[in-house]
Tab-separated table of C-alpha atoms in Angstrom:
chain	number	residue	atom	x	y	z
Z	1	UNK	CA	-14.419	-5.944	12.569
Z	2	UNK	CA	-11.885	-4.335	10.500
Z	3	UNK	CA	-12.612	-2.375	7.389
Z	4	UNK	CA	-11.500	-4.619	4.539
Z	5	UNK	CA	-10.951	-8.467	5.515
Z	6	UNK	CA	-9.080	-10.853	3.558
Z	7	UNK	CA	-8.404	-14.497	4.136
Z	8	UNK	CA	-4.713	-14.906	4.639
Z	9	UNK	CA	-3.813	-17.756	2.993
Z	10	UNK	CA	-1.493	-19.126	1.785
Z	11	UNK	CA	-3.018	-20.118	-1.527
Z	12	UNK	CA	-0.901	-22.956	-2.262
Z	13	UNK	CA	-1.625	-23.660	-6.153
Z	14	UNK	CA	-0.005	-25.585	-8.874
Z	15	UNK	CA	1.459	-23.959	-12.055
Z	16	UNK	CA	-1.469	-23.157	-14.696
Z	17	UNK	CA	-4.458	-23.699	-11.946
Z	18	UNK	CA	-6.962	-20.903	-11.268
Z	19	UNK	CA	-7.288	-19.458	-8.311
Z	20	UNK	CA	-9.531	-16.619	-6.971
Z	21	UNK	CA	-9.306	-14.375	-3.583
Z	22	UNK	CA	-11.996	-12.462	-2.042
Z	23	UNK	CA	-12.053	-9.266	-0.176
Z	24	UNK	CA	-15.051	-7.788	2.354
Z	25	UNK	CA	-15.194	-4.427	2.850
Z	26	UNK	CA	-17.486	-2.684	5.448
Z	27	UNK	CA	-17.948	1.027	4.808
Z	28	UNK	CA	-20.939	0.985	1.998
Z	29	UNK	CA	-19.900	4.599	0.950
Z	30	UNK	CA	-16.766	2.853	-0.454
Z	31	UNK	CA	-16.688	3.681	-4.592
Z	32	UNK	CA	-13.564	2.648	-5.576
Z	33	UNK	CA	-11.920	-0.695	-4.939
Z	34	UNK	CA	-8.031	-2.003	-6.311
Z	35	UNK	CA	-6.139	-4.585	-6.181
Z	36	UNK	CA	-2.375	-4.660	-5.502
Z	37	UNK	CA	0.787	-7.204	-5.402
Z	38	UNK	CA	3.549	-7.117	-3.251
Z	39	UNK	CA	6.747	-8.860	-3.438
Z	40	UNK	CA	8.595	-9.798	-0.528
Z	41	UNK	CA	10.275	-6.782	0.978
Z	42	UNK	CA	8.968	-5.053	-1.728
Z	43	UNK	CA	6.303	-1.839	-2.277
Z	44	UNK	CA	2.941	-2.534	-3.462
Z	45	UNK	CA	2.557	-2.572	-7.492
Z	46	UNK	CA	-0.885	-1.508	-8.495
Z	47	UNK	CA	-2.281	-4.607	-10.424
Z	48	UNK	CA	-6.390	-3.159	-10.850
Z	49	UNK	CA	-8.442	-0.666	-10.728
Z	50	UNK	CA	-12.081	-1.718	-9.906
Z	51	UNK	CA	-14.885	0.955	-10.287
Z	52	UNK	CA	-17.836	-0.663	-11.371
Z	53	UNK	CA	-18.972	-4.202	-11.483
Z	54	UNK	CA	-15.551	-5.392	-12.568
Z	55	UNK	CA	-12.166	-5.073	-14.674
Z	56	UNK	CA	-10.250	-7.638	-16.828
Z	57	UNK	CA	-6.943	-7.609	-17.473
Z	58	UNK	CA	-5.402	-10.850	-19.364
Z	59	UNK	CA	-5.555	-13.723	-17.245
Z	60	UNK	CA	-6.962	-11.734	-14.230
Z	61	UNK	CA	-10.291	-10.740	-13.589
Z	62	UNK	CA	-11.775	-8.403	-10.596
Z	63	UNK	CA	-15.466	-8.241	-9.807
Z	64	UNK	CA	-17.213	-5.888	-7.520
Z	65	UNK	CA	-20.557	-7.091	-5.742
Z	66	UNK	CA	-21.658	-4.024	-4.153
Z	67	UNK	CA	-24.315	-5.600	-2.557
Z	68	UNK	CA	-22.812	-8.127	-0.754
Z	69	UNK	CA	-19.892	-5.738	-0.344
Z	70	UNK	CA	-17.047	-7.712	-1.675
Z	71	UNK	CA	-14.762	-7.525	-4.459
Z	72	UNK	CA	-12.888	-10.280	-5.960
Z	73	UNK	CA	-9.591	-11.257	-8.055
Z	74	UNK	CA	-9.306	-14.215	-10.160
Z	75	UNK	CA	-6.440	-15.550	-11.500
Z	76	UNK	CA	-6.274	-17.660	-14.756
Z	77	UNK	CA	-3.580	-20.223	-15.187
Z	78	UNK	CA	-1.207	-19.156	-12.572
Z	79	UNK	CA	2.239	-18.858	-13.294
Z	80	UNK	CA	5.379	-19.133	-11.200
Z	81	UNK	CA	5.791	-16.209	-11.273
Z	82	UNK	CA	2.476	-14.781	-9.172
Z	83	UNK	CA	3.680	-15.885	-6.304
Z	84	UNK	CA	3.139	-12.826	-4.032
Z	85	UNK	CA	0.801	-11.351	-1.519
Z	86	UNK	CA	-2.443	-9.543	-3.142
Z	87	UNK	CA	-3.401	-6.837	-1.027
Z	88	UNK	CA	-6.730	-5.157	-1.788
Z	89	UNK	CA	-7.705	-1.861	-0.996
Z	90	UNK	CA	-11.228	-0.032	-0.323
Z	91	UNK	CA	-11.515	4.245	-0.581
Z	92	UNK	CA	-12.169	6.063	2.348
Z	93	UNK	CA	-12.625	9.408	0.800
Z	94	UNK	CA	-9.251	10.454	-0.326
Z	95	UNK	CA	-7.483	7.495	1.471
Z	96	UNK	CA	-7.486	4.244	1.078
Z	97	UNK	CA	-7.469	1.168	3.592
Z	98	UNK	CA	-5.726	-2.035	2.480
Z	99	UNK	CA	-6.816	-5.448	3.874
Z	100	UNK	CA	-4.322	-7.573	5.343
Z	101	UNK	CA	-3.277	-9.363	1.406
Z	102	UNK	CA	-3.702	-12.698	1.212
Z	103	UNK	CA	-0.423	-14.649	0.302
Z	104	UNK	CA	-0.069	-16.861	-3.154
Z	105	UNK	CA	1.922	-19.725	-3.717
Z	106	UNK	CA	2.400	-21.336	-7.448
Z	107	UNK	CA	4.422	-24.269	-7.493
Z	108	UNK	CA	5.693	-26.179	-10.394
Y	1	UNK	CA	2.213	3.485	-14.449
Y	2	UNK	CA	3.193	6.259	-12.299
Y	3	UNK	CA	6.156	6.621	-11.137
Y	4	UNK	CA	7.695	7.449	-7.854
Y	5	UNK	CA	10.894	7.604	-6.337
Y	6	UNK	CA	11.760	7.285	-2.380
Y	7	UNK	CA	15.215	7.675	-0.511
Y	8	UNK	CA	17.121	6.591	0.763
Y	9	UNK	CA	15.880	2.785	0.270
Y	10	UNK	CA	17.422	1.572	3.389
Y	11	UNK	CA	18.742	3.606	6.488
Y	12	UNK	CA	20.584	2.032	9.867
Y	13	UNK	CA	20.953	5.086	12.373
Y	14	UNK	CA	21.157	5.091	16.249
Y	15	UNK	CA	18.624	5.356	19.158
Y	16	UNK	CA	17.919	9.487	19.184
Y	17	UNK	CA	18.993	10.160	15.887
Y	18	UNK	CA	16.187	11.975	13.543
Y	19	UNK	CA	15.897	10.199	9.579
Y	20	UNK	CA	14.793	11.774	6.692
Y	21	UNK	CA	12.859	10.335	4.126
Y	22	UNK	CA	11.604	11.761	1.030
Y	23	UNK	CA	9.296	10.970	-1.866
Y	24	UNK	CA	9.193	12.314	-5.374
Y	25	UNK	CA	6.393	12.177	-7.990
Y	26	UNK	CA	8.136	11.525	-10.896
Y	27	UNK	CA	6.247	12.193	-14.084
Y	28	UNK	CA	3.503	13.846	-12.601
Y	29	UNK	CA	2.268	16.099	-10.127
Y	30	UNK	CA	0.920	15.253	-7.129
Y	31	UNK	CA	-0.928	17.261	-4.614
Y	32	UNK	CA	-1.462	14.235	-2.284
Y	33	UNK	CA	0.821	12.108	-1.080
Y	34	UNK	CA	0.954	9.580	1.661
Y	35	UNK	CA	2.566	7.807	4.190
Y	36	UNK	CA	2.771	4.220	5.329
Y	37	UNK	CA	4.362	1.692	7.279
Y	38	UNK	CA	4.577	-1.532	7.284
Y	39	UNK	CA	5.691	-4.139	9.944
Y	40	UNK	CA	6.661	-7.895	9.343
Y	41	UNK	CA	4.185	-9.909	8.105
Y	42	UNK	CA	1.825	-6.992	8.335
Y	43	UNK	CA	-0.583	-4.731	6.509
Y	44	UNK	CA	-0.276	-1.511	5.381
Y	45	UNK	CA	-0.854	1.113	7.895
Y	46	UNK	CA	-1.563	4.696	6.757
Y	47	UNK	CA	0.100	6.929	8.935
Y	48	UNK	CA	-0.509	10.094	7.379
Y	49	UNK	CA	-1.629	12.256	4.856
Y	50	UNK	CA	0.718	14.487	3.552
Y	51	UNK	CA	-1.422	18.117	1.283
Y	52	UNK	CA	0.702	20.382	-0.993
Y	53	UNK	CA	1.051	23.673	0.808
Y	54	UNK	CA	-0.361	22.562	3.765
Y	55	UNK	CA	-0.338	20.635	6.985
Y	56	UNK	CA	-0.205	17.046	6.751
Y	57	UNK	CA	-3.721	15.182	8.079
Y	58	UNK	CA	-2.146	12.045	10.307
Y	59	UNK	CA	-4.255	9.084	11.603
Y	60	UNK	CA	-5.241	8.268	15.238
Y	61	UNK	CA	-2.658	7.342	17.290
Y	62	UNK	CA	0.320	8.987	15.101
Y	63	UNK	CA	2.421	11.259	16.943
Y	64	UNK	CA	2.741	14.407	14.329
Y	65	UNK	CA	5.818	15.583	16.928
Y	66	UNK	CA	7.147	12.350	16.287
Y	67	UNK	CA	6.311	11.755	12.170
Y	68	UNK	CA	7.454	15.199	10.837
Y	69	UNK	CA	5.711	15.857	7.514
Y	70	UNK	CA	6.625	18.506	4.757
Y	71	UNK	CA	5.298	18.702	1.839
Y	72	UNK	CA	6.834	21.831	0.316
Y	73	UNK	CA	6.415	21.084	-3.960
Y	74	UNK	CA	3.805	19.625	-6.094
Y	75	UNK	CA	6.654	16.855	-6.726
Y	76	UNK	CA	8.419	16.184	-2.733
Y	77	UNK	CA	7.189	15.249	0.234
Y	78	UNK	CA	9.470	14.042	3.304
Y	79	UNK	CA	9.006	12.116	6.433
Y	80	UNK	CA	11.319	12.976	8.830
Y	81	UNK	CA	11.469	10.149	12.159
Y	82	UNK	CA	12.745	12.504	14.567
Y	83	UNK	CA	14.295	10.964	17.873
Y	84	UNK	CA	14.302	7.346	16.309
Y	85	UNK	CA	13.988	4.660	18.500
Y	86	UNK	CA	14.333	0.813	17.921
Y	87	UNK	CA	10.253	0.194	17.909
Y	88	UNK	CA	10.526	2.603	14.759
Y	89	UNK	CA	12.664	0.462	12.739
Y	90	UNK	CA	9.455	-0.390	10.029
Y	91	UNK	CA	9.139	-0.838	6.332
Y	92	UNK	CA	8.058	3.352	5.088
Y	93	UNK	CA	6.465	3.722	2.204
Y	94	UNK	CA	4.858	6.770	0.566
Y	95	UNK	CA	2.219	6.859	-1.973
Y	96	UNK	CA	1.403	9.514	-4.699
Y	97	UNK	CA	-2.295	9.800	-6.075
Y	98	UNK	CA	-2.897	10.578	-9.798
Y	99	UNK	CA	-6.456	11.027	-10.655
Y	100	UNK	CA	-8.380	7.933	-8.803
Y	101	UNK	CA	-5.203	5.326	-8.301
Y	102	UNK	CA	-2.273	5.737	-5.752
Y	103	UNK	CA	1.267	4.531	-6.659
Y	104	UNK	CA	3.603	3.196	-4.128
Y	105	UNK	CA	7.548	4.410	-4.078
Y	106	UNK	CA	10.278	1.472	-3.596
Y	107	UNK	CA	9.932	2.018	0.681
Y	108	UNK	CA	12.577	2.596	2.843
Y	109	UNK	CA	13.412	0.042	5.046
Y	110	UNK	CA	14.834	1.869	8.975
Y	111	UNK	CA	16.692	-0.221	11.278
Y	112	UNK	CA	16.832	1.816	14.583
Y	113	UNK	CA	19.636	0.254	16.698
């Protein structure tokens, strides 16, 4: 079983629909928990930060359930423009292991 | 955010030849960095951790012979592929921590022909 799990996708949504990913994570010791995007060919951009039961950040929201060891993103009316892969990431001490991202699609 | 600055962005050497990569904390100090790579369609694979002043900590099944890091300021750390072969051609990106977040440089994408 690998350390963070993520559905894949795609996520095929249309413009202004919300849409939420989840994320599993294994190690229990894990603390801190963040969600990135990443374009196409592009290097992660760190979107949140998630250190206690959750974060909100406009028309995203990321909740932590530490007891059923997941953390999740949530996406309010989607725009073109969040097309992308979300990657989330779990601490491992002073690293960090990134799930496989699950892949977005907004169409108009 | 944090900034941080890789180069180059994209390299295309020959089977043999050794590639350099570095990574600079912009705005910041960083006594961490990290390295990654990244395959089609794939996830982010930490292949090392690269300590200020120090040698670099690399994860199971990374050659360190092969993956040279130096990380000789608070602000630079380099990757250098030595003996590149086609199987290395990846996506490389380093990281820089500041306080409890990393941020990613722009990558450099090596095609090993």
């Amino acid at each position: 079983r690998k350390e963070v799990e993520q559905d894949p996708g795609p996520f095929n949504v249309p413009e202004g629909a919300t849409v939420a990913f989840n994320c599993t994570y294994s190690n229990s010791a894990s603390q801190s928990f963040f969600w990135y995007r990443q374009d196409c060919r592009k290097e992660p951009k760190l979107l949140m930060s998630v250190y206690s039961s959750g974060n909100e950040d406009g028309r995203f929201t990321a909740q932590l359930n530490r007891a059923s060891q997941y953390i999740s993103l949530l996406i309010r009316d989607s725009k073109l423009s969040d097309s992308a892969t979300y990657l989330c990431a779990a601490d491992r001490g002073n690293k960090l292991v990134f799930g496989a991202g699950t892949i977005l699609r907004v169409k108009s | 955010g944090a900034v941080v600055s890789q180069h180059p962005s994209w390299v295309i050497c020959k089977s043999g030849t050794s590639v350099k990569i570095e990574c600079r904390s912009l705005d910041f100090q960083a006594t961490t960095m990290f390295w990654y790579r990244q395959f089609p369609k794939q996830s982010l694979m930490l292949m090392a951790t690269s300590n200020e002043g120090s040698k670099a900590t690399y994860e199971q099944g990374v050659e360190k012979d092969k993956f040279l890091i130096n990380h000789a300021s608070l602000t630079l750390s380099t990757l250098t592929v030595t003996s590149a072969h086609p199987e290395d051609s990846s996506f490389y990106i380093c990281s820089a921590k500041r306080g409890g977040e990393q941020y990613f440089g722009p990558g450099t994408r090596l095609t090993v022909t």
